[in-house]
PDB file of N, CA and C in Angstrom:
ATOM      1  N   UNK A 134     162.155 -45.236 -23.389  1.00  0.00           N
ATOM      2  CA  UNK A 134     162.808 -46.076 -24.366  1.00  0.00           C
ATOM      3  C   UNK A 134     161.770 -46.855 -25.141  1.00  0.00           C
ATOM      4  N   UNK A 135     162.366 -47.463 -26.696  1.00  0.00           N
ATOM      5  CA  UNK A 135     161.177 -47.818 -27.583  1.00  0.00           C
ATOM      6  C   UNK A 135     161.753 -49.367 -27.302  1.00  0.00           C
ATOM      7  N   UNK A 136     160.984 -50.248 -27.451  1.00  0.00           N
ATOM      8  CA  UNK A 136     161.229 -51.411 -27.647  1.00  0.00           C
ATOM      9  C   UNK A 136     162.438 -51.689 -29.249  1.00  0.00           C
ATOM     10  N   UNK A 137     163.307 -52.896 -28.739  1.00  0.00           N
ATOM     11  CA  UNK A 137     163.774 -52.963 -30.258  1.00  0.00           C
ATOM     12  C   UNK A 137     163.072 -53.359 -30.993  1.00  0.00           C
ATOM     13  N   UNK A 138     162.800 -52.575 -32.544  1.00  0.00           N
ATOM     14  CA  UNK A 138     162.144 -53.573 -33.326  1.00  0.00           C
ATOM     15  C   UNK A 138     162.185 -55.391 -33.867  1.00  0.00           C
ATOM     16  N   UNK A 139     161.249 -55.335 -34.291  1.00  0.00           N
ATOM     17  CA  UNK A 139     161.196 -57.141 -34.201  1.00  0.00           C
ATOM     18  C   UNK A 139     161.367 -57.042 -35.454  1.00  0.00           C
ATOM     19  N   UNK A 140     161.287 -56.487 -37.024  1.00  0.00           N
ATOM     20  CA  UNK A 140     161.451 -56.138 -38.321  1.00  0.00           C
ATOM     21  C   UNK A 140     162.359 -55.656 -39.077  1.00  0.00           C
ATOM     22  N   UNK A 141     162.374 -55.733 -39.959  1.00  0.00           N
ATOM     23  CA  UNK A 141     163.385 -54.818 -40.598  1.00  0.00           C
ATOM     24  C   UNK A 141     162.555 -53.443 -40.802  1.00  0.00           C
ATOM     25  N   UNK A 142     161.310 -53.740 -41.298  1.00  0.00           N
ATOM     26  CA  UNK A 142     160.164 -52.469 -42.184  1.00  0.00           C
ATOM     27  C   UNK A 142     160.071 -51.827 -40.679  1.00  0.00           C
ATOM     28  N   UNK A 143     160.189 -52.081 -39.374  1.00  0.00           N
ATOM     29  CA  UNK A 143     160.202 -51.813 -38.132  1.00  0.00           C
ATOM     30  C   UNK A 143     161.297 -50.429 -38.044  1.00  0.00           C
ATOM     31  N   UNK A 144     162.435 -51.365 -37.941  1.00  0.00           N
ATOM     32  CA  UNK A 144     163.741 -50.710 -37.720  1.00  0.00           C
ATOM     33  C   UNK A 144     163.854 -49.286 -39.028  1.00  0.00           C
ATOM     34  N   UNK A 145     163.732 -49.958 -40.238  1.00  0.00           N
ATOM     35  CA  UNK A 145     164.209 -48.634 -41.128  1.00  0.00           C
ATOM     36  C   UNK A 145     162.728 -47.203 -40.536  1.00  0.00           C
ATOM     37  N   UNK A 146     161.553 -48.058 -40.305  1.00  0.00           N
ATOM     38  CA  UNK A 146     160.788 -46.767 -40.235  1.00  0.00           C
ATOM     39  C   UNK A 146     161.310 -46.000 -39.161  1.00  0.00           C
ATOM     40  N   UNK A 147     161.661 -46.556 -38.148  1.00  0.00           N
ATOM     41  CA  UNK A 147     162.456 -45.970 -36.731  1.00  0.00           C
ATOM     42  C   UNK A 147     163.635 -44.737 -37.257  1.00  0.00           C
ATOM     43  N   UNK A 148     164.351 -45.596 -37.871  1.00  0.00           N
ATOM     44  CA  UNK A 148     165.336 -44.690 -38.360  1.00  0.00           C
ATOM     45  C   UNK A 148     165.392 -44.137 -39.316  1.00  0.00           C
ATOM     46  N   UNK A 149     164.083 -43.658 -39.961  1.00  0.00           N
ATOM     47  CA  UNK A 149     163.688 -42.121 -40.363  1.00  0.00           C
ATOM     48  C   UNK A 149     163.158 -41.739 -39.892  1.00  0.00           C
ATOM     49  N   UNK A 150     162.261 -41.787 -38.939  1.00  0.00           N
ATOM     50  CA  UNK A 150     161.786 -40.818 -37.777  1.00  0.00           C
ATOM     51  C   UNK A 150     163.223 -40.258 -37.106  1.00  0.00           C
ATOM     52  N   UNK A 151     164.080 -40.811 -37.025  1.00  0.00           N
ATOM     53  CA  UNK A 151     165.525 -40.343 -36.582  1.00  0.00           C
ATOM     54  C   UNK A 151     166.001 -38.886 -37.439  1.00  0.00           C
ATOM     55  N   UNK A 152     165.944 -39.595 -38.923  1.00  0.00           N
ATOM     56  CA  UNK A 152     166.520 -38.769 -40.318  1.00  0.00           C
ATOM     57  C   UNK A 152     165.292 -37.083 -39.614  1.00  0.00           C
ATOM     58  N   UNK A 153     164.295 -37.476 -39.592  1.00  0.00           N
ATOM     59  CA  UNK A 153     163.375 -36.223 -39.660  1.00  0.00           C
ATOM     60  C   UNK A 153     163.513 -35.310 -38.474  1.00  0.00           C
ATOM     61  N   UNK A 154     164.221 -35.816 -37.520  1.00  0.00           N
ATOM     62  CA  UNK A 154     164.504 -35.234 -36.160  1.00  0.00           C
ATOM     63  C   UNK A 154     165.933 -34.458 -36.381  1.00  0.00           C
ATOM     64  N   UNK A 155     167.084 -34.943 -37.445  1.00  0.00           N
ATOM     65  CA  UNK A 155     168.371 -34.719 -37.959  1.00  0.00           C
ATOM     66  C   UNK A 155     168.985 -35.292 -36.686  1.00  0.00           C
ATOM     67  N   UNK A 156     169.020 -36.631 -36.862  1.00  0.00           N
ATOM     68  CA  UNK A 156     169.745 -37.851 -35.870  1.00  0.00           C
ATOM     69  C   UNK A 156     171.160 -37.456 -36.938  1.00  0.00           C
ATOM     70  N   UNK A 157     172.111 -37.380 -36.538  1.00  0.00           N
ATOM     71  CA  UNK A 157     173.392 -37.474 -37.314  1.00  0.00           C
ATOM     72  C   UNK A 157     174.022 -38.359 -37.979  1.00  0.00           C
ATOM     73  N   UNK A 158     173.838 -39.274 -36.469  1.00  0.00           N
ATOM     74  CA  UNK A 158     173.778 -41.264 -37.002  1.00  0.00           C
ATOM     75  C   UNK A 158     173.199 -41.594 -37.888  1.00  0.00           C
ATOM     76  N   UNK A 159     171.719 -41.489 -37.402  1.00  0.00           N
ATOM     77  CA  UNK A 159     170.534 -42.136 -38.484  1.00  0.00           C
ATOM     78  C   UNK A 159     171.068 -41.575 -40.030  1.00  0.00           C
ATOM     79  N   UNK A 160     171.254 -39.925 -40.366  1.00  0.00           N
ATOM     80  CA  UNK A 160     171.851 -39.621 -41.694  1.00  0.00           C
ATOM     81  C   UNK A 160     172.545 -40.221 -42.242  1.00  0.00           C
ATOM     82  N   UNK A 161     173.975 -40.430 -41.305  1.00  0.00           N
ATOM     83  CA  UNK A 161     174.730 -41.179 -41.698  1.00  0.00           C
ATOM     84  C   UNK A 161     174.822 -42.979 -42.480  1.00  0.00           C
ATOM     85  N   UNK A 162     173.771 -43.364 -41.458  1.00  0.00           N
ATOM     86  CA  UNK A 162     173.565 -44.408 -41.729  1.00  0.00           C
ATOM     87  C   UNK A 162     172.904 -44.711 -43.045  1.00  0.00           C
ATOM     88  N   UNK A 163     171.764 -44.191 -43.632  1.00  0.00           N
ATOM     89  CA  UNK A 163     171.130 -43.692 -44.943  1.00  0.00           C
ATOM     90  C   UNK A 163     172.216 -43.369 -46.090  1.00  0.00           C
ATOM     91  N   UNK A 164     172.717 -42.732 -45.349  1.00  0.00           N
ATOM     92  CA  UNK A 164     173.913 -42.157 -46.353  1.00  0.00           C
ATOM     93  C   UNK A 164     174.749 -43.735 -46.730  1.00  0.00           C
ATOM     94  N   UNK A 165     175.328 -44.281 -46.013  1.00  0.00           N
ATOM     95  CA  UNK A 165     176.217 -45.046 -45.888  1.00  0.00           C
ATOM     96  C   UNK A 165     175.554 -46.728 -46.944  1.00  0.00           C
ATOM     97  N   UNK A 166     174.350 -46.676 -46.618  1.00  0.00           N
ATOM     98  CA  UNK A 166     173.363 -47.840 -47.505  1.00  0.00           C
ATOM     99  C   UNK A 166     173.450 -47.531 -48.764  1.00  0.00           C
ATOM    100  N   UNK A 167     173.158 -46.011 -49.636  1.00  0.00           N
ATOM    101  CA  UNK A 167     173.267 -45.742 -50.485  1.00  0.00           C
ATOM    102  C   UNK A 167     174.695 -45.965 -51.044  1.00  0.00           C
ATOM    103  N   UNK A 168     175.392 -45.162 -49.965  1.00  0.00           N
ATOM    104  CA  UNK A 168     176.708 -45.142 -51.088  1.00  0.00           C
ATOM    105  C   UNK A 168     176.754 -47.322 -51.341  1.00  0.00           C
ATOM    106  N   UNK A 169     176.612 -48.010 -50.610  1.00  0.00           N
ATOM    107  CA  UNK A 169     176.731 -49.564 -50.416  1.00  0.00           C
ATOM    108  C   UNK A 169     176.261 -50.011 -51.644  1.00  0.00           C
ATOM    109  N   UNK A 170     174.787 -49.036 -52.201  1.00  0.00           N
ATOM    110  CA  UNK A 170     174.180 -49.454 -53.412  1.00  0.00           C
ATOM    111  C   UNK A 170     174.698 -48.656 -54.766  1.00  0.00           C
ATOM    112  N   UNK A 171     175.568 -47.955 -54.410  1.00  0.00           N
ATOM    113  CA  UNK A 171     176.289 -46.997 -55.388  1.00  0.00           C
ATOM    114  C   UNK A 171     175.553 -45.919 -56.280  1.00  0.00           C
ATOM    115  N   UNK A 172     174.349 -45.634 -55.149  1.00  0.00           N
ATOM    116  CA  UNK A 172     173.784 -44.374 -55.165  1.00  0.00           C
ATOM    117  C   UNK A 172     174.547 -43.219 -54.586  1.00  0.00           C
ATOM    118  N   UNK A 173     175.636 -43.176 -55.430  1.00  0.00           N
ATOM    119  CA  UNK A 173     176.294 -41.584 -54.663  1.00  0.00           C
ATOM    120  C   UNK A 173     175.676 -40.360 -54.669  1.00  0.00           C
ATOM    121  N   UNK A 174     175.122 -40.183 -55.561  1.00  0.00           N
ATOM    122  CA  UNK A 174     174.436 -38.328 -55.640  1.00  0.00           C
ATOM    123  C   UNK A 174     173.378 -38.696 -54.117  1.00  0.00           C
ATOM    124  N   UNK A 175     172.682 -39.685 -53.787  1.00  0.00           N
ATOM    125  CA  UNK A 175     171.947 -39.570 -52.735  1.00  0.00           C
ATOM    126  C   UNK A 175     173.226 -39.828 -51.218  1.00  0.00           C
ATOM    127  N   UNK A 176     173.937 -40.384 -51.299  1.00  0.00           N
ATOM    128  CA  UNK A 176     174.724 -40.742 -50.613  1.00  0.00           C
ATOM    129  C   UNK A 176     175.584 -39.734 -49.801  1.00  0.00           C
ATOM    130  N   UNK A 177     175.803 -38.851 -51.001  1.00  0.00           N
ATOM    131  CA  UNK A 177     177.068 -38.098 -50.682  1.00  0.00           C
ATOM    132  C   UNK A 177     175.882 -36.605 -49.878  1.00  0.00           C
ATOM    133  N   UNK A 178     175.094 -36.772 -50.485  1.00  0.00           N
ATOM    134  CA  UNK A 178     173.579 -35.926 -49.902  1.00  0.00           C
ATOM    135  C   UNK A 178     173.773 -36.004 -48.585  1.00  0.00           C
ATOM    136  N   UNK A 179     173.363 -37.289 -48.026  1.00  0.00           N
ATOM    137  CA  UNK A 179     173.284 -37.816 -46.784  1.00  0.00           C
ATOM    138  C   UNK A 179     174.293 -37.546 -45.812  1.00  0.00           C
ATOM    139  N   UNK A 180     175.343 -38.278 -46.588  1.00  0.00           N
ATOM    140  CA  UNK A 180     176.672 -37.898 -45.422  1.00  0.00           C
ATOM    141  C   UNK A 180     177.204 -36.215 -45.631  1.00  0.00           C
ATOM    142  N   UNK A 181     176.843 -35.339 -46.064  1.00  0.00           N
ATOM    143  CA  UNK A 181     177.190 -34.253 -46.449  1.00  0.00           C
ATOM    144  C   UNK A 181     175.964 -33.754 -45.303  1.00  0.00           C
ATOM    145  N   UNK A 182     174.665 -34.002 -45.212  1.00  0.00           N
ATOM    146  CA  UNK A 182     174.273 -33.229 -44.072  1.00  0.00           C
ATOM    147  C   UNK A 182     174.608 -33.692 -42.355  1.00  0.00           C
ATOM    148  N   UNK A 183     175.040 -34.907 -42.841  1.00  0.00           N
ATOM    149  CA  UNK A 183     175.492 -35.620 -41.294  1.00  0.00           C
ATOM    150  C   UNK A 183     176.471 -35.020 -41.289  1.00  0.00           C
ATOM    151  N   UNK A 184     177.573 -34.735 -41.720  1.00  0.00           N
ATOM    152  CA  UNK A 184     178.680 -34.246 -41.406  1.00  0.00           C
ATOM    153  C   UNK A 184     178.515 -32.578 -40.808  1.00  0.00           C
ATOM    154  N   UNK A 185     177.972 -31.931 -41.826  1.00  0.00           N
ATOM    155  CA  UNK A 185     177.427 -30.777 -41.213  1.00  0.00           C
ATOM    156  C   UNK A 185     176.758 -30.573 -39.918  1.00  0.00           C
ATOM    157  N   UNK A 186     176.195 -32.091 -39.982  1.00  0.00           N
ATOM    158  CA  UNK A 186     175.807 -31.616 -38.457  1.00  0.00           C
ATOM    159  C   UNK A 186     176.663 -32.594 -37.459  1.00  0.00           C
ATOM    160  N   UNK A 187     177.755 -32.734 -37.365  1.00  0.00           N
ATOM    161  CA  UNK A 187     178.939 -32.454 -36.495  1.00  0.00           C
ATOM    162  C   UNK A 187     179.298 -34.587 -36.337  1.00  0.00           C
ATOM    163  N   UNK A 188     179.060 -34.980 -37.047  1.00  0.00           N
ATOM    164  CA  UNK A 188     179.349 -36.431 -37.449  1.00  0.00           C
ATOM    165  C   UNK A 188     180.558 -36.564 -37.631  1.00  0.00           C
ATOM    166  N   UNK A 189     181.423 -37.465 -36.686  1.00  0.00           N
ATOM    167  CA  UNK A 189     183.031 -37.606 -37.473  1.00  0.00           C
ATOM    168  C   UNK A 189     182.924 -38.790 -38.447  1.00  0.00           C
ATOM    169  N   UNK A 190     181.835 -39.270 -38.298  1.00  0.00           N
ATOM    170  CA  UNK A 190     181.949 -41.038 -39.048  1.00  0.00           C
ATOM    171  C   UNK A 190     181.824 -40.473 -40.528  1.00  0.00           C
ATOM    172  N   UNK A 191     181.116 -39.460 -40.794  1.00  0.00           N
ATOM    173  CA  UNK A 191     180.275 -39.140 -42.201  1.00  0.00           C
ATOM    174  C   UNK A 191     181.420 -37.954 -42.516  1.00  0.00           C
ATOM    175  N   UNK A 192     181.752 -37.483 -41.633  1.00  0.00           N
ATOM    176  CA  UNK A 192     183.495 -36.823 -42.229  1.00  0.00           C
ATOM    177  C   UNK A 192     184.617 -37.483 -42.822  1.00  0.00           C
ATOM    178  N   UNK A 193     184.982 -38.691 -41.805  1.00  0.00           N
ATOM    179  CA  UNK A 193     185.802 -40.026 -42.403  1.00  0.00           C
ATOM    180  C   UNK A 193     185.331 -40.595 -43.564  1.00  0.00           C
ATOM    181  N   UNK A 194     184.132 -40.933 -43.509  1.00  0.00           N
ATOM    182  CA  UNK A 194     183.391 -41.432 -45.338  1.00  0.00           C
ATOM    183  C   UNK A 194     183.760 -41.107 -46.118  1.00  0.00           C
ATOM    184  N   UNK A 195     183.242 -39.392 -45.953  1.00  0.00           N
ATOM    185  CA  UNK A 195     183.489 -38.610 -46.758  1.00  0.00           C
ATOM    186  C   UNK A 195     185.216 -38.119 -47.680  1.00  0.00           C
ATOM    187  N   UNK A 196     186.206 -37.984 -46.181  1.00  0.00           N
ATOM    188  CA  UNK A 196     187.213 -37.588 -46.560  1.00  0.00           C
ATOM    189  C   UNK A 196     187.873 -38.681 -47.399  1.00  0.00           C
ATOM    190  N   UNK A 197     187.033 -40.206 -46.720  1.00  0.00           N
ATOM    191  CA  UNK A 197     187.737 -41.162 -48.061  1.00  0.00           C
ATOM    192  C   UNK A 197     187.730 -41.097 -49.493  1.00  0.00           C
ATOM    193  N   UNK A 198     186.324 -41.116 -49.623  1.00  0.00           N
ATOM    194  CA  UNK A 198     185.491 -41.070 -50.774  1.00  0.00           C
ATOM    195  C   UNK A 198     186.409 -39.562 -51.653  1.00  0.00           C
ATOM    196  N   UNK A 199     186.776 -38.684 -51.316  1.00  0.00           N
ATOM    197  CA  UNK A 199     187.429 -37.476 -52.184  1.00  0.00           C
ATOM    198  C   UNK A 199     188.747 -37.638 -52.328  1.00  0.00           C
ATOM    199  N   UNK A 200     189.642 -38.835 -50.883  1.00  0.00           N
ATOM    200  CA  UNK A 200     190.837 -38.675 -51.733  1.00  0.00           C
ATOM    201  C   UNK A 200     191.013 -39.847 -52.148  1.00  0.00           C
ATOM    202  N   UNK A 201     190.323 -40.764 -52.318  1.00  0.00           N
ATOM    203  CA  UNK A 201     190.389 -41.971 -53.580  1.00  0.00           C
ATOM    204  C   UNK A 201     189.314 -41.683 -54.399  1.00  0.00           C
ATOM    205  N   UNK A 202     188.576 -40.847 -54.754  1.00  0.00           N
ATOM    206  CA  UNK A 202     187.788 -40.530 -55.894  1.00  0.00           C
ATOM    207  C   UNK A 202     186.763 -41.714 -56.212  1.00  0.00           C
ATOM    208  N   UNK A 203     185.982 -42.343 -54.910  1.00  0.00           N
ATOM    209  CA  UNK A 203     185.418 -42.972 -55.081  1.00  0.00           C
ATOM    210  C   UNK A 203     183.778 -42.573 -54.918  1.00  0.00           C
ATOM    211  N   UNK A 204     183.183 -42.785 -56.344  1.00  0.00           N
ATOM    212  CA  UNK A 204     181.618 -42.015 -56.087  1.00  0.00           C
ATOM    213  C   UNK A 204     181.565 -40.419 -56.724  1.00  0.00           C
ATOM    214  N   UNK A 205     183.076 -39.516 -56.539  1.00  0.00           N
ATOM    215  CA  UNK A 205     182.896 -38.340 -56.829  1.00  0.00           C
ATOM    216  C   UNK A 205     184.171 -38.125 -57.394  1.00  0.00           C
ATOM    217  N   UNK A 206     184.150 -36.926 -58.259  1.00  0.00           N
ATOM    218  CA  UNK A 206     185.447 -36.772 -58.763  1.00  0.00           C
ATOM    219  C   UNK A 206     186.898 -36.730 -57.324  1.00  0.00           C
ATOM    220  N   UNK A 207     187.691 -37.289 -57.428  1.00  0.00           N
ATOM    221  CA  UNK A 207     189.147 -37.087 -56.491  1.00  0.00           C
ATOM    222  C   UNK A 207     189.634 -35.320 -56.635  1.00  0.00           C
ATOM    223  N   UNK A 208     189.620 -35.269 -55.506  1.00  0.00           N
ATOM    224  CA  UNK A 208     189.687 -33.575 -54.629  1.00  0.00           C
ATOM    225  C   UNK A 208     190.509 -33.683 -53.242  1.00  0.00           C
ATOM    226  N   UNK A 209     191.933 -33.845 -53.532  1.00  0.00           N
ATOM    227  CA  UNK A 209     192.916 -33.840 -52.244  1.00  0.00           C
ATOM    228  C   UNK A 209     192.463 -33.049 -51.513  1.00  0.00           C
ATOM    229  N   UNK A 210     191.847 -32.020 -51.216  1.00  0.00           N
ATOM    230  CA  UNK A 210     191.851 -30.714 -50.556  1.00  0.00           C
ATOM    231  C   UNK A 210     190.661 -30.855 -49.828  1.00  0.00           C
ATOM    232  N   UNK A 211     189.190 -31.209 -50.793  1.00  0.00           N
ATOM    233  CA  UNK A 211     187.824 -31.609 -49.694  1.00  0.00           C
ATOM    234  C   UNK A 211     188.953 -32.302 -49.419  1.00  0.00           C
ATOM    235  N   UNK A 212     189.106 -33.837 -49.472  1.00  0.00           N
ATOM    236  CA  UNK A 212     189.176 -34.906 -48.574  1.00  0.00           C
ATOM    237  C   UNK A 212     189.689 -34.984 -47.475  1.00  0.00           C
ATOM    238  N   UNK A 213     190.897 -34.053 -47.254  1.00  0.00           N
ATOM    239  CA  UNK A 213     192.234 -33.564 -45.996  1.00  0.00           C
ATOM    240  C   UNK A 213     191.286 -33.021 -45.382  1.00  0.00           C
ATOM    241  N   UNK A 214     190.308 -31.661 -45.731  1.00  0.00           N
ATOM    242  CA  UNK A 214     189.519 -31.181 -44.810  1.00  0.00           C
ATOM    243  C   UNK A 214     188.758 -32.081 -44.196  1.00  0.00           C
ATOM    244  N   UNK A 215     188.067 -33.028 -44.920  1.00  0.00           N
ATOM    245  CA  UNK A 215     187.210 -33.868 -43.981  1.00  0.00           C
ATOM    246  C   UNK A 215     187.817 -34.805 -42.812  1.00  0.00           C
ATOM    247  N   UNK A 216     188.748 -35.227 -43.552  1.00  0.00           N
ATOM    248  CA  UNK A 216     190.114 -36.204 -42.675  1.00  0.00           C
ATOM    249  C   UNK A 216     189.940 -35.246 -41.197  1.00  0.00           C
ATOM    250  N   UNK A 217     190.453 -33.917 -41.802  1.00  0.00           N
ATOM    251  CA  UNK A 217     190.922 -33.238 -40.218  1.00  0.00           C
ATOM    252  C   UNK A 217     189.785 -33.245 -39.381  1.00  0.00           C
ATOM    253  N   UNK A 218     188.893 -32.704 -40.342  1.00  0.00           N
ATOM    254  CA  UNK A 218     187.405 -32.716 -39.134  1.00  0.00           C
ATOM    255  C   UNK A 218     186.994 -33.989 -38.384  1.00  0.00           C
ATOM    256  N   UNK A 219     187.266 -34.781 -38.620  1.00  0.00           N
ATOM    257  CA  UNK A 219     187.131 -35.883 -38.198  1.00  0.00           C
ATOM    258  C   UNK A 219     187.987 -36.529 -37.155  1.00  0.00           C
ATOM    259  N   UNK A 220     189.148 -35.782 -37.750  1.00  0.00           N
ATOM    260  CA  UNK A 220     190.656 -36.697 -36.719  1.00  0.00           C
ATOM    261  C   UNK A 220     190.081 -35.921 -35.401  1.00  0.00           C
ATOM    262  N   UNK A 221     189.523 -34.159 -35.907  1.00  0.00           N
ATOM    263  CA  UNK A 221     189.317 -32.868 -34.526  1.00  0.00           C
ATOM    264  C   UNK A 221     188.131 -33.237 -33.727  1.00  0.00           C
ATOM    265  N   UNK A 222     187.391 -34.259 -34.425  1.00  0.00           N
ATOM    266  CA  UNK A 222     186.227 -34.619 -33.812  1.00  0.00           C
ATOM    267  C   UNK A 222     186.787 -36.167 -32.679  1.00  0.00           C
ATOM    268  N   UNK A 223     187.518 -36.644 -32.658  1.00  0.00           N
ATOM    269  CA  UNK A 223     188.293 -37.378 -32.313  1.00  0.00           C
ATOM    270  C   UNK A 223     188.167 -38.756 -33.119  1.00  0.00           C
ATOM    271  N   UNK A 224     187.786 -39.229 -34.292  1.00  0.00           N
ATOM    272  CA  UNK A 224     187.480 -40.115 -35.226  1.00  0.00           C
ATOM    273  C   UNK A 224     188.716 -40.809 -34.660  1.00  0.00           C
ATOM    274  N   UNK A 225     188.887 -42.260 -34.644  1.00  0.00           N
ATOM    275  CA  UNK A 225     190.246 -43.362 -34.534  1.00  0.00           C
ATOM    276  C   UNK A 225     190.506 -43.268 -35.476  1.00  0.00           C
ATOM    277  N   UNK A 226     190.170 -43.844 -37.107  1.00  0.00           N
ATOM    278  CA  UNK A 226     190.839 -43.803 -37.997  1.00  0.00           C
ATOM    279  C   UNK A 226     191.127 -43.014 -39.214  1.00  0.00           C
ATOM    280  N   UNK A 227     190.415 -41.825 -38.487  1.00  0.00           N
ATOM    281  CA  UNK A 227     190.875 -40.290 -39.295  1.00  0.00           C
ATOM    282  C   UNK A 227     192.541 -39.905 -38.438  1.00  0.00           C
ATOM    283  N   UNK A 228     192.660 -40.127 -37.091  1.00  0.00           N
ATOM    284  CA  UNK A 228     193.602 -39.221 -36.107  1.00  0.00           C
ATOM    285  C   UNK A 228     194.544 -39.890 -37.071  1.00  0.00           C
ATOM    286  N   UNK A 229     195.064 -41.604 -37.532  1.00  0.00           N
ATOM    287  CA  UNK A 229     195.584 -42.366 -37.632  1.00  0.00           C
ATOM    288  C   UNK A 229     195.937 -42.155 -38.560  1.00  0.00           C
ATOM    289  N   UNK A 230     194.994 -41.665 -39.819  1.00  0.00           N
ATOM    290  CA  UNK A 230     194.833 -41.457 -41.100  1.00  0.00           C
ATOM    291  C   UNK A 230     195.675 -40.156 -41.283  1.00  0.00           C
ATOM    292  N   UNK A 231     195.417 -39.338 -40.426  1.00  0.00           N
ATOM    293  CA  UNK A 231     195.641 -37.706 -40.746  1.00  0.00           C
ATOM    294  C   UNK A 231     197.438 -37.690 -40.430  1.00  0.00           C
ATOM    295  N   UNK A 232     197.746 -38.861 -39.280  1.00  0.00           N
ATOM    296  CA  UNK A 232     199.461 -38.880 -38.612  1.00  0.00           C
ATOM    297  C   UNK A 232     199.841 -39.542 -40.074  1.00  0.00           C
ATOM    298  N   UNK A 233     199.468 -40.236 -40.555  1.00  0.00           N
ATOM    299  CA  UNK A 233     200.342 -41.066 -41.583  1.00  0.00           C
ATOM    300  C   UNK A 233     200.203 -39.964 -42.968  1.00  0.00           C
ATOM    301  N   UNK A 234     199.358 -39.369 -43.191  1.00  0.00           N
ATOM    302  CA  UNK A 234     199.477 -38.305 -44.023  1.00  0.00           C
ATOM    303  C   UNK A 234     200.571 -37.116 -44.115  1.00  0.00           C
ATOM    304  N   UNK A 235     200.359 -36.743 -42.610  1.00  0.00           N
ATOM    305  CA  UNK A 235     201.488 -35.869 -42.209  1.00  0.00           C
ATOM    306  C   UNK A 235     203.284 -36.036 -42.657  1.00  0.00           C
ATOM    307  N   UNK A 236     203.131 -37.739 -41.937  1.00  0.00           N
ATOM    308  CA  UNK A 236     204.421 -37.848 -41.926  1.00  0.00           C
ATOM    309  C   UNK A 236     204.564 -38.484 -43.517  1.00  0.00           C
ATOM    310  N   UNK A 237     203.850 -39.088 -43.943  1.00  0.00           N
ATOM    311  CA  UNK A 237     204.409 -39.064 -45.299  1.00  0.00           C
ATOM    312  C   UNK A 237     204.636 -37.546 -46.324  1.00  0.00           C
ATOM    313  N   UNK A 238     204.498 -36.748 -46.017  1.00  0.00           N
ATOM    314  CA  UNK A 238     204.261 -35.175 -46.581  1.00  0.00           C
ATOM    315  C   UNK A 238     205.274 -34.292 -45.965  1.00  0.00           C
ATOM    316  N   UNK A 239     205.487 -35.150 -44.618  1.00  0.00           N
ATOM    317  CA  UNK A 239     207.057 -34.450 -43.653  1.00  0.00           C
ATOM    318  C   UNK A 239     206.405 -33.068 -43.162  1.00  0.00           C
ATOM    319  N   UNK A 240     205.202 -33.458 -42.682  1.00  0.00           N
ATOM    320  CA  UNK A 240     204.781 -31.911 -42.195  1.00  0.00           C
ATOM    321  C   UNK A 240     204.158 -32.784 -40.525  1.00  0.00           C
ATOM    322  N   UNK A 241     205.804 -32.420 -40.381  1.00  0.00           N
ATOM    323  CA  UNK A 241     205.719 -32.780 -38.746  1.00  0.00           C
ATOM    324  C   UNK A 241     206.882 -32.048 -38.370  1.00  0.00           C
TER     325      UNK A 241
END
């Protein structure tokens, strides 16, 4: 185990040594700063390889971000897919997200 950093310039270098290893988290997390700074083209980068590599948090982001069209054009269809991957990954507020979808759509 590493000591916690005492820095910030500490901590972010840590967690790109993470990014370069393909930490899922660490992606995510990168991802998640950007979109914060409303760098989406880098953002959606980020959480698009975290998700790929099996992230439910950066699936949930994601599936938000497409069906409120926030950052990228609105795409019901990505966004449900990401929703599900996420609810299948066991995400809390994708499963939650994906039941209230359902039943508002009556596909139960």
């Amino acid at each position: 185990r590493h000591p916690t950093p005492t820095t910030q310039e500490e901590a972010n270098k840590n967690k790109m040594k993470r990014v370069e290893k393909n930490d899922p988290v660490a992606i995510r997390e990168i991802g998640m700063e950007h979109f914060s700074n409303r760098d989406y083209e880098s953002a959606f980068e980020y959480l698009t390889k975290a998700a790929e590599l099996g992230d439910a948090s950066a699936h949930n982001g994601l599936s938000i971000a497409y069906l409120v069209g926030d950052g990228v054009e609105k795409d019901e269809n990505r966004g449900l897919y990401h929703l599900v991957e996420a609810a299948i990954a066991g995400h809390p507020d994708a499963r939650y997200n994906l039941a209230v979808d359902e039943w508002e759509n009556e596909r139960y």
